């Protein structure tokens, strides 16, 4: 039975630099890259190509030795121009110089009837060999799902509540059939249900409005209402021993396109956002695009931070860096490498802050759009128990005590306090409002890894 979940805890970060709702033309992206660092839990990547090789979209280029069945494939056709490694030969990027017209590897097409008649094993084999499987993420731990497991349910969040989040209506326009086919495939992978979480307010994106075979639940309230982890918590919380899978709407549509068209289609619409962009808009590209085509000559100054993703959970990239595998947004904000005397304690009418003593007017003028930079306005200091974390975590857990348990490496306490329900995005607001300036997302990941490898 569908639910309407009204969330009160959380915090909306209203930033300047929203993308204008139209797709703009930008210079052609020349290079694309797959970055193993985008895949949490990947331990032993094995490269299947060498520099100078030519590939098509869908050609296997990489796999993880601990899960050899899952192939990571080229997002575009072209020439492998660099296999970049770091310290101790750690694999960082596989770069591809793209063809002007993309060529595709051919995979088997399956009709609706074929999908219904196919075994679960056949569908999984098709998805792992063609490159779409990494779109399926396992909870707990937030890692790529193991095809050998069977989840108790599969969850899709149909909206994004992060700062400057893109409009899903625009991102998935015209993909109704692909999304439905993706849902049909996912239904065959679990004995449980496929859940779709939608925003309670406003119009439902056309791609999700008529979907069949998924239980639709609606959520209202501030960020992190759009986080799939929050939605799971209010539908059927994850307990020790449970496995659930999550898939982004892009991943669902990509799975659908594989079965409908027989190709690995990495095309996507992404949002260019942030106060420091001259032109904040949407653009058609492919997964792993080099950001220089969107950023070069499009910033108001040279002293900026380019982020693949959003300001809470995204990753810093160079001006010639690459879009993250799971990101559908690029954000550009001012760099904050300056010192500010008593900056962490001075009340301000211009700073955005969750704490009323500092950001006094952010509560009086909720429609104001703020320009934020990367300055933390203070240094890391002893862990302060302020009670603020609980106000931005709309889940029945005690985040302050959980973080202390991770610090103490208390395995039993971590489990009892709900670590299995969380990944980094679920505690990003805690990091944003933390008066102690702790790297809480990294702290949570350290706790997750303690349990993963114990």
Short mmCIF file of C-alpha atoms in Angstrom, two decimals:
data_model
loop_
_atom_site.label_atom_id
_atom_site.label_comp_id
_atom_site.label_asym_id
_atom_site.label_seq_id
_atom_site.Cartn_x
_atom_site.Cartn_y
_atom_site.Cartn_z
CA UNK A 1 0.00 0.00 0.00
CA UNK A 2 1.33 3.42 -0.96
CA UNK A 3 2.36 5.85 1.75
CA UNK A 4 2.56 9.60 2.14
CA UNK A 5 5.49 10.34 4.42
CA UNK A 6 5.75 13.86 5.84
CA UNK A 7 9.25 14.66 7.05
CA UNK A 8 9.97 17.59 9.33
CA UNK A 9 13.65 17.10 10.05
CA UNK A 10 16.22 18.30 7.56
CA UNK A 11 17.46 21.50 5.97
CA UNK A 12 17.07 22.96 2.50
CA UNK A 13 20.16 24.75 1.22
CA UNK A 14 18.94 27.40 -1.21
CA UNK A 15 21.89 28.40 -3.40
CA UNK A 16 22.29 30.82 -6.26
CA UNK A 17 23.10 29.33 -9.63
CA UNK A 18 20.16 27.14 -10.56
CA UNK A 19 20.28 25.77 -14.09
CA UNK A 20 17.98 27.48 -16.55
CA UNK A 21 15.42 24.94 -17.71
CA UNK A 22 16.60 24.44 -21.25
CA UNK A 23 19.23 22.35 -22.95
CA UNK A 24 22.08 24.49 -24.30
CA UNK A 25 24.74 23.74 -26.89
CA UNK A 26 28.31 23.60 -25.58
CA UNK A 27 31.59 22.71 -27.34
CA UNK A 28 31.86 19.02 -28.17
CA UNK A 29 33.42 16.93 -25.42
CA UNK A 30 36.57 15.28 -26.77
CA UNK A 31 37.51 12.83 -24.02
CA UNK A 32 35.63 10.65 -21.58
CA UNK A 33 36.89 8.57 -18.67
CA UNK A 34 35.95 5.72 -16.40
CA UNK A 35 37.33 6.22 -12.87
CA UNK A 36 37.58 3.16 -10.59
CA UNK A 37 37.55 5.58 -7.64
CA UNK A 38 33.84 6.17 -8.38
CA UNK A 39 33.05 2.58 -7.38
CA UNK A 40 33.14 2.09 -3.63
CA UNK A 41 34.42 -1.31 -2.60
CA UNK A 42 36.36 -1.95 -5.81
CA UNK A 43 39.57 -3.57 -4.59
CA UNK A 44 41.43 -5.15 -7.49
CA UNK A 45 40.55 -3.55 -10.83
CA UNK A 46 41.84 -5.38 -13.89
CA UNK A 47 42.27 -3.38 -17.09
CA UNK A 48 41.20 -5.15 -20.29
CA UNK A 49 42.52 -2.62 -22.80
CA UNK A 50 45.79 -0.87 -23.50
CA UNK A 51 46.67 2.56 -24.81
CA UNK A 52 46.05 2.81 -28.53
CA UNK A 53 43.19 0.28 -28.56
CA UNK A 54 39.94 1.26 -30.28
CA UNK A 55 36.68 0.57 -28.49
CA UNK A 56 32.97 0.91 -29.06
CA UNK A 57 30.36 2.06 -26.57
CA UNK A 58 29.80 -1.10 -24.56
CA UNK A 59 33.26 -2.64 -25.06
CA UNK A 60 34.51 -4.10 -21.73
CA UNK A 61 37.50 -2.13 -20.46
CA UNK A 62 37.69 -3.08 -16.79
CA UNK A 63 36.51 -5.53 -14.15
CA UNK A 64 37.06 -6.12 -10.43
CA UNK A 65 38.87 -9.38 -9.70
CA UNK A 66 36.66 -10.02 -6.68
CA UNK A 67 33.52 -9.91 -8.87
CA UNK A 68 34.75 -10.85 -12.33
CA UNK A 69 31.29 -11.33 -13.79
CA UNK A 70 30.54 -7.59 -13.70
CA UNK A 71 31.97 -5.73 -16.69
CA UNK A 72 32.73 -2.00 -16.76
CA UNK A 73 32.44 -0.79 -20.33
CA UNK A 74 33.38 2.17 -22.50
CA UNK A 75 30.74 4.94 -22.47
CA UNK A 76 31.66 6.06 -25.99
CA UNK A 77 33.54 4.74 -29.01
CA UNK A 78 37.04 5.93 -29.82
CA UNK A 79 40.68 5.40 -28.93
CA UNK A 80 42.04 4.61 -25.46
CA UNK A 81 44.51 7.49 -25.12
CA UNK A 82 45.65 7.12 -21.49
CA UNK A 83 45.54 4.65 -18.64
CA UNK A 84 46.38 6.91 -15.72
CA UNK A 85 47.85 5.51 -12.53
CA UNK A 86 48.84 7.06 -9.23
CA UNK A 87 50.97 6.00 -6.30
CA UNK A 88 51.74 2.29 -6.12
CA UNK A 89 50.27 2.02 -9.62
CA UNK A 90 46.76 2.63 -8.35
CA UNK A 91 44.42 2.85 -11.34
CA UNK A 92 42.88 6.33 -11.52
CA UNK A 93 41.37 6.77 -14.97
CA UNK A 94 40.93 5.13 -18.34
CA UNK A 95 40.59 7.94 -20.89
CA UNK A 96 38.96 7.59 -24.31
CA UNK A 97 39.25 10.08 -27.18
CA UNK A 98 35.71 9.96 -28.57
CA UNK A 99 34.71 9.47 -32.19
CA UNK A 100 32.61 12.19 -33.80
CA UNK A 101 29.85 9.59 -34.25
CA UNK A 102 29.40 6.97 -31.57
CA UNK A 103 29.52 3.30 -32.56
CA UNK A 104 27.93 0.69 -30.33
CA UNK A 105 28.54 -2.92 -29.44
CA UNK A 106 25.45 -4.99 -30.25
CA UNK A 107 23.65 -6.90 -27.51
CA UNK A 108 20.54 -9.02 -27.59
CA UNK A 109 17.22 -7.18 -27.60
CA UNK A 110 14.39 -8.52 -25.47
CA UNK A 111 10.72 -7.68 -25.87
CA UNK A 112 8.31 -7.35 -22.95
CA UNK A 113 7.31 -10.96 -23.48
CA UNK A 114 10.93 -12.08 -23.60
CA UNK A 115 11.63 -10.33 -20.31
CA UNK A 116 8.67 -11.97 -18.61
CA UNK A 117 9.68 -15.39 -19.94
CA UNK A 118 13.41 -15.04 -19.19
CA UNK A 119 14.94 -16.51 -16.07
CA UNK A 120 16.46 -14.27 -13.44
CA UNK A 121 19.87 -15.71 -14.26
CA UNK A 122 19.58 -14.84 -17.95
CA UNK A 123 18.64 -11.24 -17.19
CA UNK A 124 21.54 -10.88 -14.76
CA UNK A 125 24.00 -12.34 -17.27
CA UNK A 126 22.76 -9.90 -19.90
CA UNK A 127 23.16 -6.93 -17.55
CA UNK A 128 26.58 -7.86 -16.19
CA UNK A 129 28.09 -8.53 -19.62
CA UNK A 130 26.72 -5.36 -21.22
CA UNK A 131 27.92 -2.90 -18.56
CA UNK A 132 24.69 -1.69 -16.94
CA UNK A 133 25.06 -3.73 -13.75
CA UNK A 134 27.20 -1.14 -11.87
CA UNK A 135 24.08 1.06 -11.74
CA UNK A 136 22.70 -1.31 -9.09
CA UNK A 137 23.91 -0.41 -5.59
CA UNK A 138 23.62 -2.59 -2.50
CA UNK A 139 22.54 -1.46 0.93
CA UNK A 140 24.10 -1.89 3.43
CA UNK A 141 27.53 -0.50 2.53
CA UNK A 142 26.64 1.45 -0.65
CA UNK A 143 28.69 -0.78 -2.96
CA UNK A 144 27.96 -2.34 -6.35
CA UNK A 145 25.48 -5.18 -5.86
CA UNK A 146 26.68 -8.75 -6.03
CA UNK A 147 24.77 -10.63 -8.77
CA UNK A 148 24.85 -13.74 -6.58
CA UNK A 149 22.70 -12.06 -3.93
CA UNK A 150 18.94 -11.65 -3.98
CA UNK A 151 17.59 -8.46 -2.40
CA UNK A 152 14.46 -8.30 -0.32
CA UNK A 153 13.39 -5.20 -2.29
CA UNK A 154 14.64 -2.66 -4.85
CA UNK A 155 14.27 1.09 -4.33
CA UNK A 156 14.29 4.02 -6.75
CA UNK A 157 14.14 7.67 -5.66
CA UNK A 158 12.29 9.71 -8.29
CA UNK A 159 13.48 13.12 -7.10
CA UNK A 160 16.60 14.85 -5.86
CA UNK A 161 16.49 17.31 -2.95
CA UNK A 162 20.20 18.20 -2.86
CA UNK A 163 21.25 21.84 -3.39
CA UNK A 164 20.73 23.01 -7.00
CA UNK A 165 19.37 19.58 -7.88
CA UNK A 166 18.39 19.15 -11.54
CA UNK A 167 14.82 18.89 -12.76
CA UNK A 168 14.01 15.22 -13.36
CA UNK A 169 11.30 16.14 -15.85
CA UNK A 170 13.98 17.58 -18.10
CA UNK A 171 16.57 14.88 -17.39
CA UNK A 172 14.26 12.00 -18.34
CA UNK A 173 12.00 13.61 -20.91
CA UNK A 174 10.85 11.08 -23.51
CA UNK A 175 12.19 8.08 -21.57
CA UNK A 176 8.85 6.69 -20.40
CA UNK A 177 9.21 3.40 -22.30
CA UNK A 178 12.83 2.86 -21.26
CA UNK A 179 12.02 3.55 -17.60
CA UNK A 180 9.06 1.16 -17.65
CA UNK A 181 11.15 -1.58 -19.26
CA UNK A 182 13.84 -1.02 -16.63
CA UNK A 183 11.27 -1.47 -13.87
CA UNK A 184 9.99 -4.64 -15.54
CA UNK A 185 13.51 -6.08 -15.52
CA UNK A 186 14.16 -5.10 -11.91
CA UNK A 187 10.93 -6.81 -10.82
CA UNK A 188 12.38 -10.09 -12.05
CA UNK A 189 15.44 -9.70 -9.83
CA UNK A 190 13.65 -9.75 -6.46
CA UNK A 191 10.93 -11.73 -4.74
CA UNK A 192 9.98 -8.49 -3.00
CA UNK A 193 8.71 -5.23 -4.40
CA UNK A 194 10.16 -2.45 -6.50
CA UNK A 195 9.52 0.86 -4.74
CA UNK A 196 9.46 4.27 -6.41
CA UNK A 197 9.66 7.34 -4.17
CA UNK A 198 8.19 10.57 -5.54
CA UNK A 199 7.92 14.11 -4.27
CA UNK A 200 4.52 14.83 -2.75
CA UNK A 201 4.41 18.41 -4.03
CA UNK A 202 4.37 19.47 -7.66
CA UNK A 203 3.95 17.61 -10.91
CA UNK A 204 5.30 14.10 -11.33
CA UNK A 205 7.87 13.75 -14.15
CA UNK A 206 6.25 12.13 -17.19
CA UNK A 207 8.74 9.24 -17.15
CA UNK A 208 7.45 8.19 -13.71
CA UNK A 209 3.78 9.20 -13.91
CA UNK A 210 2.39 6.08 -15.57
CA UNK A 211 4.86 3.47 -14.35
CA UNK A 212 3.42 0.05 -13.58
CA UNK A 213 4.78 -2.71 -11.41
CA UNK A 214 6.32 -0.44 -8.78
CA UNK A 215 4.77 0.64 -5.50
CA UNK A 216 4.75 4.44 -5.44
CA UNK A 217 5.29 6.27 -2.16
CA UNK A 218 5.35 10.04 -1.77
CA UNK A 219 7.57 12.12 0.48
CA UNK A 220 7.36 15.74 1.58
CA UNK A 221 9.72 17.86 3.61
CA UNK A 222 13.20 19.36 3.41
CA UNK A 223 16.37 17.68 2.23
CA UNK A 224 17.25 14.78 2.63
CA UNK A 225 13.70 13.74 1.66
CA UNK A 226 14.98 12.77 -1.79
CA UNK A 227 17.67 10.41 -0.46
CA UNK A 228 16.80 6.81 -1.19
CA UNK A 229 18.18 5.80 2.23
CA UNK A 230 15.66 8.03 3.99
CA UNK A 231 12.89 6.57 1.86
CA UNK A 232 13.96 3.00 2.66
CA UNK A 233 13.96 3.84 6.38
CA UNK A 234 10.33 4.98 6.29
CA UNK A 235 9.12 2.09 4.14
CA UNK A 236 11.01 -0.92 5.49
CA UNK A 237 14.21 -0.25 7.48
CA UNK A 238 17.35 -2.28 6.85
CA UNK A 239 18.31 -4.64 9.64
CA UNK A 240 21.44 -6.72 10.11
CA UNK A 241 21.45 -9.48 7.51
CA UNK A 242 19.13 -7.65 5.10
CA UNK A 243 20.15 -6.80 1.55
CA UNK A 244 18.31 -4.28 -0.57
CA UNK A 245 19.28 -2.77 -3.89
CA UNK A 246 18.90 0.81 -5.07
CA UNK A 247 18.96 2.16 -8.61
CA UNK A 248 18.93 5.77 -9.79
CA UNK A 249 16.33 6.77 -12.42
CA UNK A 250 19.18 7.09 -14.93
CA UNK A 251 20.22 3.53 -14.14
CA UNK A 252 16.65 2.24 -14.55
CA UNK A 253 16.33 3.95 -17.94
CA UNK A 254 19.76 2.71 -19.05
CA UNK A 255 18.76 -0.87 -18.20
CA UNK A 256 15.56 -0.36 -20.18
CA UNK A 257 17.45 0.97 -23.22
CA UNK A 258 19.72 -2.07 -23.19
CA UNK A 259 16.77 -4.44 -23.47
CA UNK A 260 14.83 -2.26 -25.93
CA UNK A 261 17.65 -1.25 -28.26
CA UNK A 262 20.39 -3.79 -27.66
CA UNK A 263 23.06 -1.17 -26.91
CA UNK A 264 24.89 0.29 -23.93
CA UNK A 265 23.52 3.85 -24.01
CA UNK A 266 25.52 6.18 -21.75
CA UNK A 267 23.91 9.37 -23.06
CA UNK A 268 22.58 11.66 -20.37
CA UNK A 269 21.39 15.19 -19.69
CA UNK A 270 23.29 16.90 -16.89
CA UNK A 271 22.78 20.20 -15.09
CA UNK A 272 25.49 22.88 -15.00
CA UNK A 273 24.91 24.77 -11.77
CA UNK A 274 26.54 27.16 -9.35
CA UNK A 275 26.88 30.87 -8.68
CA UNK A 276 30.20 31.14 -10.54
CA UNK A 277 28.94 29.98 -13.94
CA UNK A 278 28.12 32.54 -16.60
CA UNK A 279 25.67 30.12 -18.18
CA UNK A 280 23.94 27.68 -15.85
CA UNK A 281 21.90 25.34 -17.99
CA UNK A 282 21.42 21.73 -19.08
CA UNK A 283 23.54 19.93 -21.63
CA UNK A 284 23.45 16.63 -23.53
CA UNK A 285 26.53 14.50 -23.02
CA UNK A 286 27.69 11.02 -22.07
CA UNK A 287 28.70 9.40 -18.83
CA UNK A 288 32.26 10.30 -17.78
CA UNK A 289 32.48 13.50 -19.85
CA UNK A 290 35.44 15.85 -19.45
CA UNK A 291 34.14 18.97 -17.73
CA UNK A 292 36.39 21.42 -19.57
CA UNK A 293 33.88 21.78 -22.41
CA UNK A 294 31.31 23.07 -19.92
CA UNK A 295 33.58 25.11 -17.65
CA UNK A 296 36.29 26.65 -19.85
CA UNK A 297 35.31 30.25 -20.56
CA UNK A 298 32.07 29.80 -18.62
CA UNK A 299 33.21 30.91 -15.15
CA UNK A 300 33.04 34.40 -13.67
CA UNK A 301 36.57 34.09 -12.28
CA UNK A 302 39.48 31.67 -12.31
CA UNK A 303 39.40 31.14 -8.55
CA UNK A 304 36.62 28.58 -8.37
CA UNK A 305 35.95 25.04 -7.15
CA UNK A 306 34.59 22.67 -9.79
CA UNK A 307 32.55 19.86 -8.27
CA UNK A 308 31.26 16.74 -9.95
CA UNK A 309 27.91 16.39 -8.25
CA UNK A 310 26.40 18.67 -5.63
CA UNK A 311 28.03 20.76 -2.91
CA UNK A 312 27.21 18.29 -0.13
CA UNK A 313 28.35 14.98 -1.56
CA UNK A 314 30.16 15.82 -4.80
CA UNK A 315 33.86 15.43 -5.53
CA UNK A 316 36.35 18.16 -6.42
CA UNK A 317 37.66 17.82 -9.97
CA UNK A 318 40.18 19.81 -11.94
CA UNK A 319 39.01 22.09 -14.72
CA UNK A 320 39.99 19.30 -17.12
CA UNK A 321 38.66 16.54 -14.86
CA UNK A 322 35.81 14.12 -15.51
CA UNK A 323 32.18 13.77 -14.51
CA UNK A 324 31.62 11.09 -11.87
CA UNK A 325 29.96 7.84 -12.94
CA UNK A 326 26.85 8.43 -10.83
CA UNK A 327 26.66 12.24 -11.13
CA UNK A 328 24.11 14.19 -13.15
CA UNK A 329 25.26 17.63 -12.08
CA UNK A 330 28.34 19.87 -12.17
CA UNK A 331 28.55 22.65 -9.59
CA UNK A 332 30.92 25.62 -9.66
CA UNK A 333 31.29 27.81 -6.55
CA UNK A 334 33.92 30.26 -5.27
CA UNK A 335 37.07 28.82 -3.74
CA UNK A 336 37.25 29.58 -0.02
CA UNK A 337 40.96 29.48 0.73
CA UNK A 338 41.13 32.57 2.92
CA UNK A 339 41.34 33.26 6.63
CA UNK A 340 38.54 35.03 8.45
CA UNK A 341 39.02 36.39 11.97
CA UNK A 342 36.32 34.93 14.23
CA UNK A 343 34.51 33.84 11.09
CA UNK A 344 33.01 30.85 12.82
CA UNK A 345 31.40 32.88 15.59
CA UNK A 346 30.43 36.25 14.09
CA UNK A 347 26.68 36.62 13.46
CA UNK A 348 26.02 37.39 9.81
CA UNK A 349 23.18 38.50 7.58
CA UNK A 350 24.79 37.08 4.45
CA UNK A 351 25.93 33.61 5.50
CA UNK A 352 23.76 30.57 5.09
CA UNK A 353 23.74 28.60 8.33
CA UNK A 354 21.55 26.08 10.07
CA UNK A 355 22.47 27.66 13.39
CA UNK A 356 20.33 30.74 14.12
CA UNK A 357 23.03 32.48 16.11
CA UNK A 358 25.20 32.73 12.99
CA UNK A 359 22.86 32.86 10.00
CA UNK A 360 20.23 35.07 11.54
CA UNK A 361 18.36 36.08 8.39
CA UNK A 362 18.41 32.70 6.67
CA UNK A 363 15.37 31.81 8.76
CA UNK A 364 13.58 35.11 8.15
CA UNK A 365 14.04 35.07 4.38
CA UNK A 366 13.76 31.47 3.23
CA UNK A 367 13.50 32.45 -0.43
CA UNK A 368 16.90 34.14 -0.46
CA UNK A 369 19.48 32.46 -2.67
CA UNK A 370 22.92 32.31 -1.08
CA UNK A 371 26.36 32.32 -2.62
CA UNK A 372 28.57 29.96 -0.63
CA UNK A 373 32.24 29.14 -1.01
CA UNK A 374 34.34 26.24 0.23
CA UNK A 375 35.54 27.93 3.43
CA UNK A 376 34.60 25.96 6.55
CA UNK A 377 34.79 29.11 8.74
CA UNK A 378 36.75 27.28 11.39
CA UNK A 379 39.10 24.40 12.00
CA UNK A 380 38.49 20.89 13.24
CA UNK A 381 38.17 20.84 17.01
CA UNK A 382 36.97 18.48 19.77
CA UNK A 383 33.72 16.67 19.07
CA UNK A 384 30.90 18.81 20.46
CA UNK A 385 27.58 17.20 21.42
CA UNK A 386 25.15 19.92 20.33
CA UNK A 387 22.01 17.94 19.46
CA UNK A 388 22.01 19.50 15.99
CA UNK A 389 22.65 16.27 14.08
CA UNK A 390 19.34 14.82 15.21
CA UNK A 391 17.50 17.85 13.77
CA UNK A 392 18.66 17.18 10.22
CA UNK A 393 18.42 13.38 10.23
CA UNK A 394 14.81 12.29 9.54
CA UNK A 395 15.49 8.71 10.61
CA UNK A 396 14.96 6.89 13.87
CA UNK A 397 18.65 6.73 14.70
CA UNK A 398 20.97 8.61 17.06
CA UNK A 399 23.69 10.04 14.78
CA UNK A 400 25.80 11.64 17.53
CA UNK A 401 26.15 8.36 19.40
CA UNK A 402 26.74 6.47 16.16
CA UNK A 403 29.64 8.76 15.21
CA UNK A 404 31.15 8.32 18.67
CA UNK A 405 30.81 4.54 18.32
CA UNK A 406 32.67 4.68 15.00
CA UNK A 407 35.43 6.73 16.64
CA UNK A 408 35.67 4.04 19.34
CA UNK A 409 35.51 1.22 16.74
CA UNK A 410 32.70 -0.36 18.75
CA UNK A 411 31.26 -2.84 16.26
CA UNK A 412 28.22 -3.89 18.30
CA UNK A 413 27.27 -0.30 19.09
CA UNK A 414 27.58 0.73 15.44
CA UNK A 415 25.22 -2.04 14.40
CA UNK A 416 22.69 -1.25 17.12
CA UNK A 417 22.74 2.46 16.27
CA UNK A 418 21.77 1.94 12.63
CA UNK A 419 24.94 2.09 10.54
CA UNK A 420 23.53 -0.47 8.09
CA UNK A 421 20.93 2.08 6.98
CA UNK A 422 23.40 4.82 6.09
CA UNK A 423 25.78 5.87 3.36
CA UNK A 424 27.61 9.16 2.99
CA UNK A 425 24.78 11.19 1.47
CA UNK A 426 22.57 10.42 4.48
CA UNK A 427 24.94 12.21 6.88
CA UNK A 428 26.13 14.99 4.55
CA UNK A 429 23.90 17.55 6.29
CA UNK A 430 25.42 16.56 9.62
CA UNK A 431 28.83 17.42 8.18
CA UNK A 432 27.52 20.73 6.81
CA UNK A 433 26.15 21.92 10.17
CA UNK A 434 28.81 20.37 12.41
CA UNK A 435 30.28 23.05 14.70
CA UNK A 436 33.32 20.80 15.23
CA UNK A 437 34.13 20.70 11.47
CA UNK A 438 34.56 16.92 11.38
CA UNK A 439 34.67 15.04 8.08
CA UNK A 440 31.62 13.01 8.99
CA UNK A 441 31.07 11.40 5.61
CA UNK A 442 34.61 10.01 5.69
CA UNK A 443 34.07 8.94 9.29
CA UNK A 444 30.93 7.00 8.33
CA UNK A 445 32.75 5.30 5.44
CA UNK A 446 35.51 4.23 7.84
CA UNK A 447 32.88 2.62 10.07
CA UNK A 448 31.24 0.91 7.09
CA UNK A 449 34.60 -0.51 6.00
CA UNK A 450 35.31 -1.78 9.50
CA UNK A 451 32.12 -3.85 9.29
CA UNK A 452 32.62 -4.87 5.63
CA UNK A 453 36.04 -6.35 6.23
CA UNK A 454 35.53 -7.67 9.75
#
